[in-house]
mmCIF file with all atom_site columns, C-alpha atoms in Angstrom:
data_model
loop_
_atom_site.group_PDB
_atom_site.id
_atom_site.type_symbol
_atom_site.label_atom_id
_atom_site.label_alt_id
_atom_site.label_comp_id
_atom_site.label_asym_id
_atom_site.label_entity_id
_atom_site.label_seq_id
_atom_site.pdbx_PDB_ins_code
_atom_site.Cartn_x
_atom_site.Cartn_y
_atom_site.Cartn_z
_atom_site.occupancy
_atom_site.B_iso_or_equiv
_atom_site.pdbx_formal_charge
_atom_site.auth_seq_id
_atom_site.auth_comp_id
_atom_site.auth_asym_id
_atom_site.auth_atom_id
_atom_site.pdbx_PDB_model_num
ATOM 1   C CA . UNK Y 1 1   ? 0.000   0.000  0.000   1.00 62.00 ? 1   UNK Y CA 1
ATOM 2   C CA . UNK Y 1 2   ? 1.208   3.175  -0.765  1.00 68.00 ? 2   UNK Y CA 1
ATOM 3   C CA . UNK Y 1 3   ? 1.902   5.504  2.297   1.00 74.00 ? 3   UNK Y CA 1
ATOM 4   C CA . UNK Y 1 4   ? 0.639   9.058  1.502   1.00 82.00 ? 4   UNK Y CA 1
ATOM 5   C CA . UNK Y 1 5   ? 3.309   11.587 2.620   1.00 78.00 ? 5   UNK Y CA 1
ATOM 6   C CA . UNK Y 1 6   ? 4.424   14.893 3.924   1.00 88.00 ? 6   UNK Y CA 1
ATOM 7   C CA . UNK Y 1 7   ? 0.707   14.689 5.865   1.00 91.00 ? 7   UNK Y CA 1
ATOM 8   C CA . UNK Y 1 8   ? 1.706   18.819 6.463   1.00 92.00 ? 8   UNK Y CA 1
ATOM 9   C CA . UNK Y 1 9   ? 1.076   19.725 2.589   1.00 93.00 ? 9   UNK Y CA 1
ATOM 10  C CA . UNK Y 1 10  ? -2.605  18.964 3.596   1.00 95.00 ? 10  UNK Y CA 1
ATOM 11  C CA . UNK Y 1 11  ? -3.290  21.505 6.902   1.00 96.00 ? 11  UNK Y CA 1
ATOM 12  C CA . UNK Y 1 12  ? -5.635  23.569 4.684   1.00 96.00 ? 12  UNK Y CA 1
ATOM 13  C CA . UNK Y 1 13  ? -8.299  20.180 4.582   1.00 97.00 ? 13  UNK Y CA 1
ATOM 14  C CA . UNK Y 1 14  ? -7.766  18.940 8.236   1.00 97.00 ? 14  UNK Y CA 1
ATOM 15  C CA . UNK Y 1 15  ? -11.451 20.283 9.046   1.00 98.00 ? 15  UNK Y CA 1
ATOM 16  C CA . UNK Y 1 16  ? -12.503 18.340 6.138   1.00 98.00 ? 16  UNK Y CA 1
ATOM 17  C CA . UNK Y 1 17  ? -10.357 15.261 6.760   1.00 97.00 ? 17  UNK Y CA 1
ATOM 18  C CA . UNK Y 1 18  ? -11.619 14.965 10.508  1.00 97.00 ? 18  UNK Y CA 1
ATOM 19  C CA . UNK Y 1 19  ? -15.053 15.382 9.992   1.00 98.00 ? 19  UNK Y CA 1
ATOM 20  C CA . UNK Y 1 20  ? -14.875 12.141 7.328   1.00 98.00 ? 20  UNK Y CA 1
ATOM 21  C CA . UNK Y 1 21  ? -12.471 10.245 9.900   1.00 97.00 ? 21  UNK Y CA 1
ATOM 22  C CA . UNK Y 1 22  ? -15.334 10.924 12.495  1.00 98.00 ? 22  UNK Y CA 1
ATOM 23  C CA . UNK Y 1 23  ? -17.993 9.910  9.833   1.00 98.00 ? 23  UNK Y CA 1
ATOM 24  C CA . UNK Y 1 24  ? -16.473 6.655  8.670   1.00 98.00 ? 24  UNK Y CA 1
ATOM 25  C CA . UNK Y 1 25  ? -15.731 5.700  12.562  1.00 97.00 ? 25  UNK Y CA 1
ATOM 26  C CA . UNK Y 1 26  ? -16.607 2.302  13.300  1.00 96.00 ? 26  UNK Y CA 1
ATOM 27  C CA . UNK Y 1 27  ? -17.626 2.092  9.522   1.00 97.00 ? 27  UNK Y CA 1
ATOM 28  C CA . UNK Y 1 28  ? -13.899 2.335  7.657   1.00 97.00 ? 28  UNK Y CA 1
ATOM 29  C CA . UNK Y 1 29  ? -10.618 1.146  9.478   1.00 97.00 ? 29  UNK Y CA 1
ATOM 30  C CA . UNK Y 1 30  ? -7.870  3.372  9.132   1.00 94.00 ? 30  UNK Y CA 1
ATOM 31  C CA . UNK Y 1 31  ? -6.174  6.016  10.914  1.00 90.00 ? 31  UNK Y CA 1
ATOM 32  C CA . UNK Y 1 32  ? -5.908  9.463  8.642   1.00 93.00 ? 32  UNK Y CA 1
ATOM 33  C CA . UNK Y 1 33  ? -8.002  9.907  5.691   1.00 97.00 ? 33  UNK Y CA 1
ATOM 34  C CA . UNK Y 1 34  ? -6.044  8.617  3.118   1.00 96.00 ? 34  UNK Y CA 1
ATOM 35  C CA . UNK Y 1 35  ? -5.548  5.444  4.884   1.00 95.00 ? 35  UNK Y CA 1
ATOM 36  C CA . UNK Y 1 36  ? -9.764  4.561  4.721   1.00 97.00 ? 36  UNK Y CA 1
ATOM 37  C CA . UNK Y 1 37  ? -9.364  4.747  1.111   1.00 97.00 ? 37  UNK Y CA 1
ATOM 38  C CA . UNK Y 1 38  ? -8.343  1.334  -0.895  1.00 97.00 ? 38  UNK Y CA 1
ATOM 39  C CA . UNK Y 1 39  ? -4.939  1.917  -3.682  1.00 97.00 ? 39  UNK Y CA 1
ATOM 40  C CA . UNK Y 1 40  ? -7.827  1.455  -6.471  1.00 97.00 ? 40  UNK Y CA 1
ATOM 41  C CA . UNK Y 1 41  ? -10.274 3.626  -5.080  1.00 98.00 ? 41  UNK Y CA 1
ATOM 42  C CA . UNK Y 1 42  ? -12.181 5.601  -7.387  1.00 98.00 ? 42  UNK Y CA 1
ATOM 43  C CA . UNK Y 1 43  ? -13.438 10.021 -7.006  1.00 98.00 ? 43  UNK Y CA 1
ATOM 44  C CA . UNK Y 1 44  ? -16.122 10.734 -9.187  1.00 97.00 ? 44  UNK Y CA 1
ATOM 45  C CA . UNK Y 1 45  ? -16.843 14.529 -8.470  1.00 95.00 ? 45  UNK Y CA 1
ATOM 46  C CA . UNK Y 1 46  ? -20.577 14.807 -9.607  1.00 91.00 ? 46  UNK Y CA 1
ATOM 47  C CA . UNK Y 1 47  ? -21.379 18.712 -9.443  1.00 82.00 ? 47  UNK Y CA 1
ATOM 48  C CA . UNK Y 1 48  ? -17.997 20.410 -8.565  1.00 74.00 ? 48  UNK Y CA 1
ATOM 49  C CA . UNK Y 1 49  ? -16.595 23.537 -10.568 1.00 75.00 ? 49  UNK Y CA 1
ATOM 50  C CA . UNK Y 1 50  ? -14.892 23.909 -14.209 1.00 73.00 ? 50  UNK Y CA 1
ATOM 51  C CA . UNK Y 1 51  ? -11.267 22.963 -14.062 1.00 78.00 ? 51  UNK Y CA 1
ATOM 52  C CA . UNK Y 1 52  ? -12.003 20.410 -11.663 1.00 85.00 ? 52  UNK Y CA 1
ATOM 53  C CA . UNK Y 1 53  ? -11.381 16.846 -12.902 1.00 91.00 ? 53  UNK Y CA 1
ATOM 54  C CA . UNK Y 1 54  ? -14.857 14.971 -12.690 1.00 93.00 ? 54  UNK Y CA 1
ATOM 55  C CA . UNK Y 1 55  ? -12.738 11.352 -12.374 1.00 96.00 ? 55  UNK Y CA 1
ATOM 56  C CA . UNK Y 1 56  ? -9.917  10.227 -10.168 1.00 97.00 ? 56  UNK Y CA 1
ATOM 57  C CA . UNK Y 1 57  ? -8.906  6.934  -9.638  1.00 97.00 ? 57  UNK Y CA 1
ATOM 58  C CA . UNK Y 1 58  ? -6.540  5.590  -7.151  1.00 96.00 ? 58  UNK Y CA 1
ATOM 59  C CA . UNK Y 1 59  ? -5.491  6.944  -3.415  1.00 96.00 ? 59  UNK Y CA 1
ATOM 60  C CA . UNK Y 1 60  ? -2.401  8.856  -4.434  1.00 95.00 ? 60  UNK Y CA 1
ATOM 61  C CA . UNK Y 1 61  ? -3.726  10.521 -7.366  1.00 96.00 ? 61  UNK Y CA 1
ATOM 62  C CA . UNK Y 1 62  ? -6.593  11.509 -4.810  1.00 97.00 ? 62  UNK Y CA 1
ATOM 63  C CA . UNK Y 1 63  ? -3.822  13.027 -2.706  1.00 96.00 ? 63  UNK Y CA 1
ATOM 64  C CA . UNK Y 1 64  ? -2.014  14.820 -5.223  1.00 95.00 ? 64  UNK Y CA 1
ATOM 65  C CA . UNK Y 1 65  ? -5.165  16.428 -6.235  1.00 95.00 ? 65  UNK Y CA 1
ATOM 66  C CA . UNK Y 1 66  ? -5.728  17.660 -2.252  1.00 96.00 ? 66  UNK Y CA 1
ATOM 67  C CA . UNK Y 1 67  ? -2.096  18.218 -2.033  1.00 95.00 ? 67  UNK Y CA 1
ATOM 68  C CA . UNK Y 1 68  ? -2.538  22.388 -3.635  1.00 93.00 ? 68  UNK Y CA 1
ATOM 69  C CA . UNK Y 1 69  ? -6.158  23.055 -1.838  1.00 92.00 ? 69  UNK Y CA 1
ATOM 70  C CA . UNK Y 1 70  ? -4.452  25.447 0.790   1.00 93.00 ? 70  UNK Y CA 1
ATOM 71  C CA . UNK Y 1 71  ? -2.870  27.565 -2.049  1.00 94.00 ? 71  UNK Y CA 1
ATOM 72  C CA . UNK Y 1 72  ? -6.389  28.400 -3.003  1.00 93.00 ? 72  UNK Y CA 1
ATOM 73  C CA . UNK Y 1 73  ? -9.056  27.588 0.125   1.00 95.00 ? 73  UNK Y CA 1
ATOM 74  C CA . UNK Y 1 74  ? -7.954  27.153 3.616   1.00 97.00 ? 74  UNK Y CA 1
ATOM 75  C CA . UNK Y 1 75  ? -10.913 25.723 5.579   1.00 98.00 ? 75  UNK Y CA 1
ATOM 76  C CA . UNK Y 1 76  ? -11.057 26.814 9.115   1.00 98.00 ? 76  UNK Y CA 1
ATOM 77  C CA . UNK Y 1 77  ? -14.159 23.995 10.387  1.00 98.00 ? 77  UNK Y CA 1
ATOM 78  C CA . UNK Y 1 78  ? -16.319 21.319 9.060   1.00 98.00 ? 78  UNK Y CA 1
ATOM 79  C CA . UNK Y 1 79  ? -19.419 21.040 10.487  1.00 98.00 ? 79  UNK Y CA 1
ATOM 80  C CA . UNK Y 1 80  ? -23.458 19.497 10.525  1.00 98.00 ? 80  UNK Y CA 1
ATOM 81  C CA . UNK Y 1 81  ? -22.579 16.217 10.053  1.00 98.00 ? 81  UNK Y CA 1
ATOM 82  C CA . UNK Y 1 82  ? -24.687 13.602 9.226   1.00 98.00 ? 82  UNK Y CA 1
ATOM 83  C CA . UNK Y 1 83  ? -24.305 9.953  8.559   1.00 98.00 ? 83  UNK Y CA 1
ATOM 84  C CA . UNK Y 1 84  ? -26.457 7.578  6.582   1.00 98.00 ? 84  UNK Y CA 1
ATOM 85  C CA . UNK Y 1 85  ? -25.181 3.861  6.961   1.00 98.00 ? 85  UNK Y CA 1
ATOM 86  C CA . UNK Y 1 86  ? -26.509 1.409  4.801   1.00 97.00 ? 86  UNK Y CA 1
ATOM 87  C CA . UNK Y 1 87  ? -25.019 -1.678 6.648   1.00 94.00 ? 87  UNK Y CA 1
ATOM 88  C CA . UNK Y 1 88  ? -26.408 -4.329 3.660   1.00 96.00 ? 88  UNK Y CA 1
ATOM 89  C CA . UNK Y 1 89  ? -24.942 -2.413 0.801   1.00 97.00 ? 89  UNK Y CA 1
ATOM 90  C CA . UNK Y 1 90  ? -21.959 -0.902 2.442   1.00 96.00 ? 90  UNK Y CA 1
ATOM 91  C CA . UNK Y 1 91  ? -23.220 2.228  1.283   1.00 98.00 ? 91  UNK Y CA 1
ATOM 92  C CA . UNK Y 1 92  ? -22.808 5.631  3.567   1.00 98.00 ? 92  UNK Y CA 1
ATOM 93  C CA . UNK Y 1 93  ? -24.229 8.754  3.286   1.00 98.00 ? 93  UNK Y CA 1
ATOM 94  C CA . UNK Y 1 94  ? -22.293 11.684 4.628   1.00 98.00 ? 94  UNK Y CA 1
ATOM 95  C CA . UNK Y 1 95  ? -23.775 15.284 4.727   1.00 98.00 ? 95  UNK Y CA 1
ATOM 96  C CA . UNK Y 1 96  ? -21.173 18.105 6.184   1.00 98.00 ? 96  UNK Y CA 1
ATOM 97  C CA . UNK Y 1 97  ? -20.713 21.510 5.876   1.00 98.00 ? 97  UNK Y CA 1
ATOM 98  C CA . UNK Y 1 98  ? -17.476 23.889 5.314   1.00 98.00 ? 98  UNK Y CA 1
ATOM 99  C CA . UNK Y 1 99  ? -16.072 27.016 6.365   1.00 98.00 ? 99  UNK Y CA 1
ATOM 100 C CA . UNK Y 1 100 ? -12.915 28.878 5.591   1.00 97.00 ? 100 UNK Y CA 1
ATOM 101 C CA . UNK Y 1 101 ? -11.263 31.306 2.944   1.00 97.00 ? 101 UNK Y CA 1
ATOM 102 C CA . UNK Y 1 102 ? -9.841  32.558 0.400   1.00 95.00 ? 102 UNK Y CA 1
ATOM 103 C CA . UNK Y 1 103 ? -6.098  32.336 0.355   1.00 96.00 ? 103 UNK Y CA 1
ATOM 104 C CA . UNK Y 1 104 ? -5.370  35.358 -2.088  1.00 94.00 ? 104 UNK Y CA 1
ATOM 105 C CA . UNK Y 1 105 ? -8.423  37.593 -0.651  1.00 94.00 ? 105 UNK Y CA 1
ATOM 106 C CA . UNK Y 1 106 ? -9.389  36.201 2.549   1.00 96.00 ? 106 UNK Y CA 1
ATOM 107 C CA . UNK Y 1 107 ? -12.941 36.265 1.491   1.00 95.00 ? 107 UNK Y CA 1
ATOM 108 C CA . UNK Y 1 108 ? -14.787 34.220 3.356   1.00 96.00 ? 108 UNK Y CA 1
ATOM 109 C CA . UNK Y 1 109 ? -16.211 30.206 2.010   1.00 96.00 ? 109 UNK Y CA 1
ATOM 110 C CA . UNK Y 1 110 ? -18.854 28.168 2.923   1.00 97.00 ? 110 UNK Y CA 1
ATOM 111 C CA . UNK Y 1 111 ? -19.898 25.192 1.602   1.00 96.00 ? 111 UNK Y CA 1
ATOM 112 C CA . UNK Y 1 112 ? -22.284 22.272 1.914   1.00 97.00 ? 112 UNK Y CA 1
ATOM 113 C CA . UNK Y 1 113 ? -21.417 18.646 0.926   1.00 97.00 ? 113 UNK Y CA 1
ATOM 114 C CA . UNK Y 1 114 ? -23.056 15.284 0.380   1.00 97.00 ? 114 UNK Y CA 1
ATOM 115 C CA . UNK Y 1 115 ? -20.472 12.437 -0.240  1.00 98.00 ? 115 UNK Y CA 1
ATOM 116 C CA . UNK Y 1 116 ? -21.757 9.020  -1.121  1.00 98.00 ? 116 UNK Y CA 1
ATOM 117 C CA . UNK Y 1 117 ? -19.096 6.246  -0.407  1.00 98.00 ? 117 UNK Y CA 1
ATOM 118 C CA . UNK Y 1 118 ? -18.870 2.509  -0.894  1.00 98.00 ? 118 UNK Y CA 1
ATOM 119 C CA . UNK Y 1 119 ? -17.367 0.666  1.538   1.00 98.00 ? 119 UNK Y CA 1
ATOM 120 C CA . UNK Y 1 120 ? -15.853 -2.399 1.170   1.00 97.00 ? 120 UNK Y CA 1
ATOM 121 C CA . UNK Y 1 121 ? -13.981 -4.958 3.556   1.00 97.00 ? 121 UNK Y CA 1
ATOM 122 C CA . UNK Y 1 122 ? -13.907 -1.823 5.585   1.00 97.00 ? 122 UNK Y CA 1
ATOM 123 C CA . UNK Y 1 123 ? -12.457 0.595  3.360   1.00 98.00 ? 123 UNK Y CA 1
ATOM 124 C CA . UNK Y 1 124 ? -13.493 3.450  1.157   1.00 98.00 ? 124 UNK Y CA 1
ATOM 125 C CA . UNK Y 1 125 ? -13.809 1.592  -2.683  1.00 98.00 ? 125 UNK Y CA 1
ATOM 126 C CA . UNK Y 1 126 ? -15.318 4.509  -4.572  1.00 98.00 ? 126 UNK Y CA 1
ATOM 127 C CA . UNK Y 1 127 ? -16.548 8.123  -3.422  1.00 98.00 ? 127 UNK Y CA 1
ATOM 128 C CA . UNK Y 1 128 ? -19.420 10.010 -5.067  1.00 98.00 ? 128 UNK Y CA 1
ATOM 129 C CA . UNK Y 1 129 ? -19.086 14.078 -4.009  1.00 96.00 ? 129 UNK Y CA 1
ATOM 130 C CA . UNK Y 1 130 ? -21.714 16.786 -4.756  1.00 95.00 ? 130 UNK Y CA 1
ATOM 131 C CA . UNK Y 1 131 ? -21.016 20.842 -3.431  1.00 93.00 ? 131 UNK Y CA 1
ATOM 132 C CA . UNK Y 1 132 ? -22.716 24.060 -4.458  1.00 90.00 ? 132 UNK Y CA 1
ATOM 133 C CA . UNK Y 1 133 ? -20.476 25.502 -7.417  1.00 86.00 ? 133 UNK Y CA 1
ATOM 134 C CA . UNK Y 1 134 ? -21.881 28.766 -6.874  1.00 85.00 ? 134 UNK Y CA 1
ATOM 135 C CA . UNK Y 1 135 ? -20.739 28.807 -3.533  1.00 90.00 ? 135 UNK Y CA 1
ATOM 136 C CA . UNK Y 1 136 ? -17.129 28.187 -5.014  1.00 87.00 ? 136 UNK Y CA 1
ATOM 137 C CA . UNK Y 1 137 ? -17.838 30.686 -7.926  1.00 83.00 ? 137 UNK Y CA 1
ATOM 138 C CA . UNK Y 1 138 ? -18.743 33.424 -5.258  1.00 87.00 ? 138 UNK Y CA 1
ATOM 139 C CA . UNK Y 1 139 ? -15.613 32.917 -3.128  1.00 89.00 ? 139 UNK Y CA 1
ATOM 140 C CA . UNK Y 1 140 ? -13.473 33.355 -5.821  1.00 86.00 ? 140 UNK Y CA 1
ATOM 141 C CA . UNK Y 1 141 ? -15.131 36.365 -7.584  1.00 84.00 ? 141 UNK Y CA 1
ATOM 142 C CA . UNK Y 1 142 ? -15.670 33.987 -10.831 1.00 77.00 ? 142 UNK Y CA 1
ATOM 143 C CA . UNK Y 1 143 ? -19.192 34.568 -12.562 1.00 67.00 ? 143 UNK Y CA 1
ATOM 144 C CA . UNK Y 1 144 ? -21.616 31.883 -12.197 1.00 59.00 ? 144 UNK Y CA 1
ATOM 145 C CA . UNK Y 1 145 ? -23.514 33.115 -15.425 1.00 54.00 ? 145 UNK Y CA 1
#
């Protein structure tokens, strides 16, 4: 298994990586994030913003697309969580919410999330994400017309 490293290129999504370790407790073994997540798993970001890739496959390609985030967003909490446990399909629900800002103008983000995971043999196999683009397109002064 590949190790994910230099954990301290990530600070910016800690809120974000907590709030799924405390989701996937008792659900996913693993310690950090990365480490719930299979080599093979699979990222499909459903509704996410232009430039974003919609398809990701395997843990350290996962990574290296974190690895930037706090160059652009640096979340200060993650919050509301909810979790949705289908224990007969392995399927879990997780609803969270963001908040942080922007790194270049401080402006302020806020987000809300729904994250659809398979698990498998106790680990994260594939990950369906949905956010509010608009919410992303605000933040960042882009035009969501």
């Amino acid at each position: 298994m590949t190790t994910i490293t230099d954990l301290d290129d990530f600070k910016a999504l800690d809120p974000f990586f907590r709030i799924i370790e405390k989701g996937l407790d008792g659900i996913a073994d693993g310690g950090h994030f990365f480490d719930r997540l299979i080599e093979g798993v699979i990222f499909d970001f459903i509704i996410s913003s232009p430039d974003y890739p919609r398809h990701v496959e395997v843990r350290k390609a996962v990574a290296e697309l974190y690895r930037p985030y706090g160059t652009v967003i640096v979340l200060d909490r993650c919050h509301d969580l909810a979790v949705h446990h289908d224990t007969r399909t392995g399927v879990v629900v997780l609803e969270y919410a963001s908040e942080g800002r922007v790194v270049a103008t401080g402006v302020p983000y806020s987000n809300r999330y729904i994250s659809v995971l398979t698990i498998t043999d106790r680990k994260v196999t594939h990950w369906r994400d949905y956010l509010d683009p608009v919410a992303v397109f605000d933040a960042l002064g882009w035009s969501s017309r």
